[in-house]
C-alpha positions as a printed NumPy array, in Angstrom:
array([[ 76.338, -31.674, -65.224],
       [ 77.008, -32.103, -68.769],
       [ 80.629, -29.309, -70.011],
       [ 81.966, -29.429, -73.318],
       [ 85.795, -29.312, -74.121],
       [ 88.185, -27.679, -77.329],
       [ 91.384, -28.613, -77.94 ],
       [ 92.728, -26.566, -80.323],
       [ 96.469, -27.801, -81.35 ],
       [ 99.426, -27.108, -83.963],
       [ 98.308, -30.464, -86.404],
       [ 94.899, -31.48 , -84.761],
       [ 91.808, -30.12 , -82.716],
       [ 89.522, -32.206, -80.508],
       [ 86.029, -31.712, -79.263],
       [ 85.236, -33.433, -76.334],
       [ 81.68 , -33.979, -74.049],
       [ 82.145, -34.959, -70.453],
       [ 80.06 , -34.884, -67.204],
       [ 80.769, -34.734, -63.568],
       [ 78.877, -37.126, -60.836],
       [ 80.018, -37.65 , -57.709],
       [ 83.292, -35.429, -58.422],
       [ 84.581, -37.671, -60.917],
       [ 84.751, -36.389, -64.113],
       [ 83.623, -39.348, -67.222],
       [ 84.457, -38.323, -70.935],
       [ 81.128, -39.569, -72.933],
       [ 82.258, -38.699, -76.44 ],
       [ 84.861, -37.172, -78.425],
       [ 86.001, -36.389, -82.104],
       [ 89.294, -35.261, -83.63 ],
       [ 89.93 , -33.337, -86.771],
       [ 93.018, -31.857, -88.664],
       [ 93.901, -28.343, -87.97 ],
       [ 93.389, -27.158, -91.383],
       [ 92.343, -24.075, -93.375],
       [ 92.005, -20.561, -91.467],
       [ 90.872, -19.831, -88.159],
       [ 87.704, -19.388, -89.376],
       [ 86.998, -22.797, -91.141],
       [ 88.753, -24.521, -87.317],
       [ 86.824, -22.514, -85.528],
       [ 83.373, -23.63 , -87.725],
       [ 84.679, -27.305, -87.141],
       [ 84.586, -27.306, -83.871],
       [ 81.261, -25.854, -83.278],
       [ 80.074, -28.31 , -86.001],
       [ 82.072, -31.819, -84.012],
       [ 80.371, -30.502, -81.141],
       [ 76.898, -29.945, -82.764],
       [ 78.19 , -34.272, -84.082],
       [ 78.564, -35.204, -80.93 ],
       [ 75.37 , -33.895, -78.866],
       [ 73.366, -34.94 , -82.104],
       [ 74.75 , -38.794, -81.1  ],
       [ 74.21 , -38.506, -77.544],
       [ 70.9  , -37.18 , -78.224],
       [ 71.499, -33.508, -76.699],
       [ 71.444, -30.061, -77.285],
       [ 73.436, -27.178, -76.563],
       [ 70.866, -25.857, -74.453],
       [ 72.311, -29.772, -71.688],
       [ 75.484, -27.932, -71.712],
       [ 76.516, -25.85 , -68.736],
       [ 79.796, -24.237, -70.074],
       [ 82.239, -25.208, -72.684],
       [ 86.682, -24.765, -72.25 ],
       [ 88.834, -24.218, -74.529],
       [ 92.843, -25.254, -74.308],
       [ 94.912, -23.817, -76.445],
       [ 98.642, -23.012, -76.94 ],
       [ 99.678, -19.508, -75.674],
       [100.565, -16.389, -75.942],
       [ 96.679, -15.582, -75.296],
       [ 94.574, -13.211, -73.274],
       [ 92.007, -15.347, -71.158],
       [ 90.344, -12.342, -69.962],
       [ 89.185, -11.321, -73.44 ],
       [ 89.218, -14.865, -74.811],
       [ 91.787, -14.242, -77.509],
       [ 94.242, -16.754, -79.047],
       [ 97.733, -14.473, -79.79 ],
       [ 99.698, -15.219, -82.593],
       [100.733, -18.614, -81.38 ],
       [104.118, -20.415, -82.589],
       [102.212, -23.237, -83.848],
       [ 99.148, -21.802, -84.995],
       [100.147, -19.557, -87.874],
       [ 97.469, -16.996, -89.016],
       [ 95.819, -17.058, -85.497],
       [ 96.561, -13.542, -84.794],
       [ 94.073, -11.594, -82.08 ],
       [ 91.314, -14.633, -82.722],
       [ 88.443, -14.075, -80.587],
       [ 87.689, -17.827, -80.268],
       [ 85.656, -17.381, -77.34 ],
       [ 82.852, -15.113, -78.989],
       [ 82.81 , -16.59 , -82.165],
       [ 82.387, -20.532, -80.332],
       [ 79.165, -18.228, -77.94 ],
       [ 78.097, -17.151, -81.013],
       [ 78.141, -20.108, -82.763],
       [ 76.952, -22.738, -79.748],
       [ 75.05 , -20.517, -77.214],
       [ 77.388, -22.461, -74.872],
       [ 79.157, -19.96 , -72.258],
       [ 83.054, -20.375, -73.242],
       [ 85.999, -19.898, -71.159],
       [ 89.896, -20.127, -72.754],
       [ 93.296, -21.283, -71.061],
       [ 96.575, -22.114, -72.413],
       [ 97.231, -25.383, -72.438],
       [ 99.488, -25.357, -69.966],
       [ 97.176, -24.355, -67.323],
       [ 94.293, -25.938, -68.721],
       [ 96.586, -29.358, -67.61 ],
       [ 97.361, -28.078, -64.145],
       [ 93.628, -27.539, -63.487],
       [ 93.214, -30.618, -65.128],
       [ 95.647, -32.536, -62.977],
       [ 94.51 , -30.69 , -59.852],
       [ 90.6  , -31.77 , -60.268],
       [ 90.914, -34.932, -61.329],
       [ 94.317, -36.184, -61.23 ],
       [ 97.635, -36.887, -59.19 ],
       [ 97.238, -33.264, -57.54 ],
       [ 93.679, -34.025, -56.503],
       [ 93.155, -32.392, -52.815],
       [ 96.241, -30.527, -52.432],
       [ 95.853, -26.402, -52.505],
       [ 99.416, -25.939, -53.521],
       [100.224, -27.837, -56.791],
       [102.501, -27.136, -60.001],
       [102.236, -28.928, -63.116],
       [105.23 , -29.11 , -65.642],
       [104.085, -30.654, -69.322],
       [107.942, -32.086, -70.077],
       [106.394, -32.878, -73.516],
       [108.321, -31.337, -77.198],
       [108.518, -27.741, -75.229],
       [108.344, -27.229, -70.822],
       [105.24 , -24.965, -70.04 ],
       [104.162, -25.381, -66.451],
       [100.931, -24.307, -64.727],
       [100.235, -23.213, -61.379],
       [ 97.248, -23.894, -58.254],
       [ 98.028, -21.583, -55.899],
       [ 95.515, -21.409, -52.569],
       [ 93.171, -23.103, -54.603],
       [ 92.821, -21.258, -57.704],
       [ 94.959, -21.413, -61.255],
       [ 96.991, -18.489, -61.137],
       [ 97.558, -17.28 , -64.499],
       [100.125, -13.969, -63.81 ],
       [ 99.289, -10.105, -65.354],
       [ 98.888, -11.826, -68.438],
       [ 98.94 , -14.882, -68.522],
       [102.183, -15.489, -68.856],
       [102.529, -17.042, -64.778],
       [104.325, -20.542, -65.064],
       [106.439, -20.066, -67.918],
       [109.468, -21.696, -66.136],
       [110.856, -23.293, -69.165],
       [112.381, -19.641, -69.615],
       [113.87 , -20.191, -66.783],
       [117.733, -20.26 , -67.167],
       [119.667, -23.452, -65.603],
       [123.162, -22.747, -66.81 ],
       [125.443, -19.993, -69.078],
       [125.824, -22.723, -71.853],
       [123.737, -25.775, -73.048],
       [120.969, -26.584, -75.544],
       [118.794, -23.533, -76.783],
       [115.332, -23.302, -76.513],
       [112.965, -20.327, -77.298],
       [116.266, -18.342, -77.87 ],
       [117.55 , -18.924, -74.326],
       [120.752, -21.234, -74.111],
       [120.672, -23.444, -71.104],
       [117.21 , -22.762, -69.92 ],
       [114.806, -24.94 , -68.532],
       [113.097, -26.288, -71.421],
       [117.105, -26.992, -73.384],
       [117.719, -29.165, -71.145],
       [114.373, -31.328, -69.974],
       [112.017, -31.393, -73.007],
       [111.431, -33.753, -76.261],
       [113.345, -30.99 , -78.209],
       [116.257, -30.593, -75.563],
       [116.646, -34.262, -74.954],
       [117.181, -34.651, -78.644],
       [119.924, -31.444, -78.372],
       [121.643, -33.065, -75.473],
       [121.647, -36.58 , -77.492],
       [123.122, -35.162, -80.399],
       [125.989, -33.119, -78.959],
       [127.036, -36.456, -77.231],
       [126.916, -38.152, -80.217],
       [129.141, -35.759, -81.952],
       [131.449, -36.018, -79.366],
       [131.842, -39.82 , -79.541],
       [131.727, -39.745, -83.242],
       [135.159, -37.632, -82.881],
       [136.519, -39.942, -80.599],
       [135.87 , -42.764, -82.57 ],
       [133.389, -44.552, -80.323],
       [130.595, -46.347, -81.573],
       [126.656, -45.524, -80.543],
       [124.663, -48.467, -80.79 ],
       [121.353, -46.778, -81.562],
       [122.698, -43.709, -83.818],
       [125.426, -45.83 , -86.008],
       [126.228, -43.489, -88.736],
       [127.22 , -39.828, -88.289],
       [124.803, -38.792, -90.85 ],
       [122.164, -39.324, -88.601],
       [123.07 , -37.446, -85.627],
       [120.888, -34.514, -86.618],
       [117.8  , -36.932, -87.297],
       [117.596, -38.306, -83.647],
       [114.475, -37.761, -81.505],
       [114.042, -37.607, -78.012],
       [111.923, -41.188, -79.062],
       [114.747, -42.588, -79.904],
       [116.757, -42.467, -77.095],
       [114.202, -43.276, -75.234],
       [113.804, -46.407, -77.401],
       [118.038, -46.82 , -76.742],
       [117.412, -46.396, -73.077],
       [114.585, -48.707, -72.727],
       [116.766, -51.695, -74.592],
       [119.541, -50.793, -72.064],
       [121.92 , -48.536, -73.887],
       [124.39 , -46.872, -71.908],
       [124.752, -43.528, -73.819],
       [120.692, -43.351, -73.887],
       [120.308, -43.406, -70.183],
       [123.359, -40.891, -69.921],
       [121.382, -38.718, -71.517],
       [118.494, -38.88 , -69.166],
       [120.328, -38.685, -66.687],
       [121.805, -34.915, -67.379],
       [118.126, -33.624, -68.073],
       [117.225, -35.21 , -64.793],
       [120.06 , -33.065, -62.958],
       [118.847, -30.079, -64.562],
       [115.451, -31.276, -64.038],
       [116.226, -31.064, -60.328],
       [117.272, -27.975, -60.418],
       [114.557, -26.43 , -62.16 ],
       [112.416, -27.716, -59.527],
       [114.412, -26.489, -56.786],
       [113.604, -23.454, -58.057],
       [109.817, -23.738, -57.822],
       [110.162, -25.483, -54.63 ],
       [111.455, -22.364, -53.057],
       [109.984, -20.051, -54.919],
       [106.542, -21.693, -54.251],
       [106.661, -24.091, -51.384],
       [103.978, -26.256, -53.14 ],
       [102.368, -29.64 , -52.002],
       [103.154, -31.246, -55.156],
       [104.631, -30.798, -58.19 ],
       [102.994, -33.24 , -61.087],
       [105.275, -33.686, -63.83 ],
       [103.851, -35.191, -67.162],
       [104.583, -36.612, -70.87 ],
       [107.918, -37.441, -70.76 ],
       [109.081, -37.757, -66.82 ],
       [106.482, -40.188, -66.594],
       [107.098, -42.553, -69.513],
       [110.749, -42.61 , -68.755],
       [110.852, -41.64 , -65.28 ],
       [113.446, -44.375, -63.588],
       [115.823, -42.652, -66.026],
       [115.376, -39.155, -65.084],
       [113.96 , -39.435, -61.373],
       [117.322, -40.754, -59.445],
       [119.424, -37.814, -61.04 ],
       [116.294, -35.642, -60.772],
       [116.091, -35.831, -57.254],
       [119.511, -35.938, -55.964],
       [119.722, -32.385, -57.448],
       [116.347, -31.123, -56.436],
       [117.242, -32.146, -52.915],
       [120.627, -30.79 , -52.946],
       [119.74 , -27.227, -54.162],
       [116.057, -26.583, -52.355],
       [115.606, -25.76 , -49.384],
       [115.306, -28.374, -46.798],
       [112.205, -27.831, -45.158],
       [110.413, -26.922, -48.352],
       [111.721, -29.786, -50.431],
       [110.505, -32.417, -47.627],
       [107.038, -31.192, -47.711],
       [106.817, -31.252, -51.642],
       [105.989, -34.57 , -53.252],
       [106.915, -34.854, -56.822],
       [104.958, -37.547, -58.924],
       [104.104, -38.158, -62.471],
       [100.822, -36.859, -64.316],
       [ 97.895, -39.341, -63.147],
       [ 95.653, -38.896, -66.108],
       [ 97.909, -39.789, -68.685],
       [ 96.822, -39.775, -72.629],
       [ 93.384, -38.554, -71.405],
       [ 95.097, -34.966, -70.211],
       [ 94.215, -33.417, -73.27 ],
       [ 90.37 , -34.144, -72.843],
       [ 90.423, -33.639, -69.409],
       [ 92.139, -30.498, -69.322],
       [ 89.877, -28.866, -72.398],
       [ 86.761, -30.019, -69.781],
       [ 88.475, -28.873, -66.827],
       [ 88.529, -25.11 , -68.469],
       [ 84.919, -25.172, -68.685],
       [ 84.11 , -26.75 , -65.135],
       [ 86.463, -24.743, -63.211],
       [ 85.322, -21.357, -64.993],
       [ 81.455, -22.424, -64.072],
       [ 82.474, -22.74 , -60.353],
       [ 83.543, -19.352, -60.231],
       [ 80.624, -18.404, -61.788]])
């Protein structure tokens, strides 16, 4: 059973071939290109990468079952449009879904990318078998996806498992144009927002940050490099973590009760640096969920790691043939 997989992102789109035996999915080939040029021109490159990569393996489109494509939101899955997305300027109303039929012959399902990782994660990763599962991305932004009874549910329009909206506190970092939400506090951007207001505030006090030494660099620091700080045992680094881990906690309280899911799998981010955001991260999630639902909720890092992106692209496709 032989799906095909885009990945269309901000700076760089990836075309992926995988097949399924024995419910195990195996990624046979794959090629990356710069997202360049109009929708258009991406949308030729893909169909040509893919056209590449069946060439090598000595296929047609006519071996491939169904082809996904994950893709940043706002879109409308139903009519397989990509809608104006932040980091995709120019892609307004895109049918990408016709114009890849049109171009491939391949049958052609779309999901943000979000969602494209839960199914991902829920097939063939750290939510495999569970029929309650919600996956947060903790990467540069928080989008979340959500398996409910089995299925991806995806909301009116598609818009279910936006939680990084969700707000955590009146004050704190600002993401999305939402102070103290979800995403200020536990993302790449928020981590770097949290950093640099502490750094400001020692700066004033006249207190020294080994990994940020000058104040002119305050506004330069990433959410790498406190994680670099934290890893080589800096104190202020690890501080750090440890607020987005309390508010971590109580973001998932939230979907704990809201949801009562199996599992929440949290990637990117929470599971490069988890021992610095897990202790705080579950103190709080325990503290504000409710009891019953908390203890039947395991929470666990992504198990597919830097292969979620090809996964969840072929994921789109397999899923969407199931239902078929």
């Amino acid at each position: 059973m032989l799906y095909a997989g885009y990945d269309i992102g901000g700076t760089k789109c990836a075309v992926s071939l995988g097949r399924v035996e024995n419910g195990a999915l195996e990624v046979l080939a794959k090629s990356k290109f710069p997202t360049e040029g109009s929708p258009d021109k991406v949308i030729d490159g893909l169909a040509a990468a893919l056209f590449a990569l069946l060439s090598e393996q000595r296929l047609s489109p006519r071996d491939v079952r169904a082809a996904g494509v994950s893709c940043g939101g706002p879109l409308d899955s139903r009519r397989g449009l990509v809608l104006s997305p932040p980091n995709l300027p120019g892609w307004d109303e895109i049918p990408v879904v016709r114009l890849l039929e049109e171009k491939t012959g391949i049958p052609t399902r779309l999901q943000n990318d979000a969602n494209a990782c839960a199914v991902a994660e829920w097939k063939f990763g750290a939510g495999r078998g569970t029929r309650d599962m919600a996956f947060l991305t903790f990467g540069t932004g928080m989008g979340g996806g959500l398996i409910i009874d089995c299925r991806l549910y995806s909301g009116t329009n598609d818009l279910a498992g936006e939680v990084g909206h969700v707000r955590l506190a009146e004050d704190g970092p600002e993401a999305y144009g939402k102070k103290g939400s979800f995403e200020g506090f536990c993302s790449g951007t928020g981590i770097a927002l949290i950093a640099k207001r502490i750094l400001y505030e020692k700066f004033s006090l006249g207190q020294p940050v080994t990994f940020c030494p000058d104040i002119a660099d305050v506004d330069r620091i990433t959410a790498k490099d406190v994680a670099e700080a934290a890893w080589a045992g800096d104190k202020t680094a690890i501080k750090i973590f440890e607020i987005s881990g309390e508010y971590h906690g109580k973001g998932l309280a939230v979907l704990i009760d809201v949801l009562n899911p199996e599992m929440i799998v949290i990637g990117s981010i929470y599971a490069r640096c988890r021992q610095f955001i897990e202790p705080a991260c579950m103190m709080d999630s325990r503290r504000e969920a409710l009891e019953a639902a908390g203890a039947v909720c395991q929470i666990v890092p992504a198990g597919l790691g830097d292969q979620v992106g090809d996964y969840a692209s072929l994921s789109v496709a397999i899923v969407g043939n199931e239902k078929d």
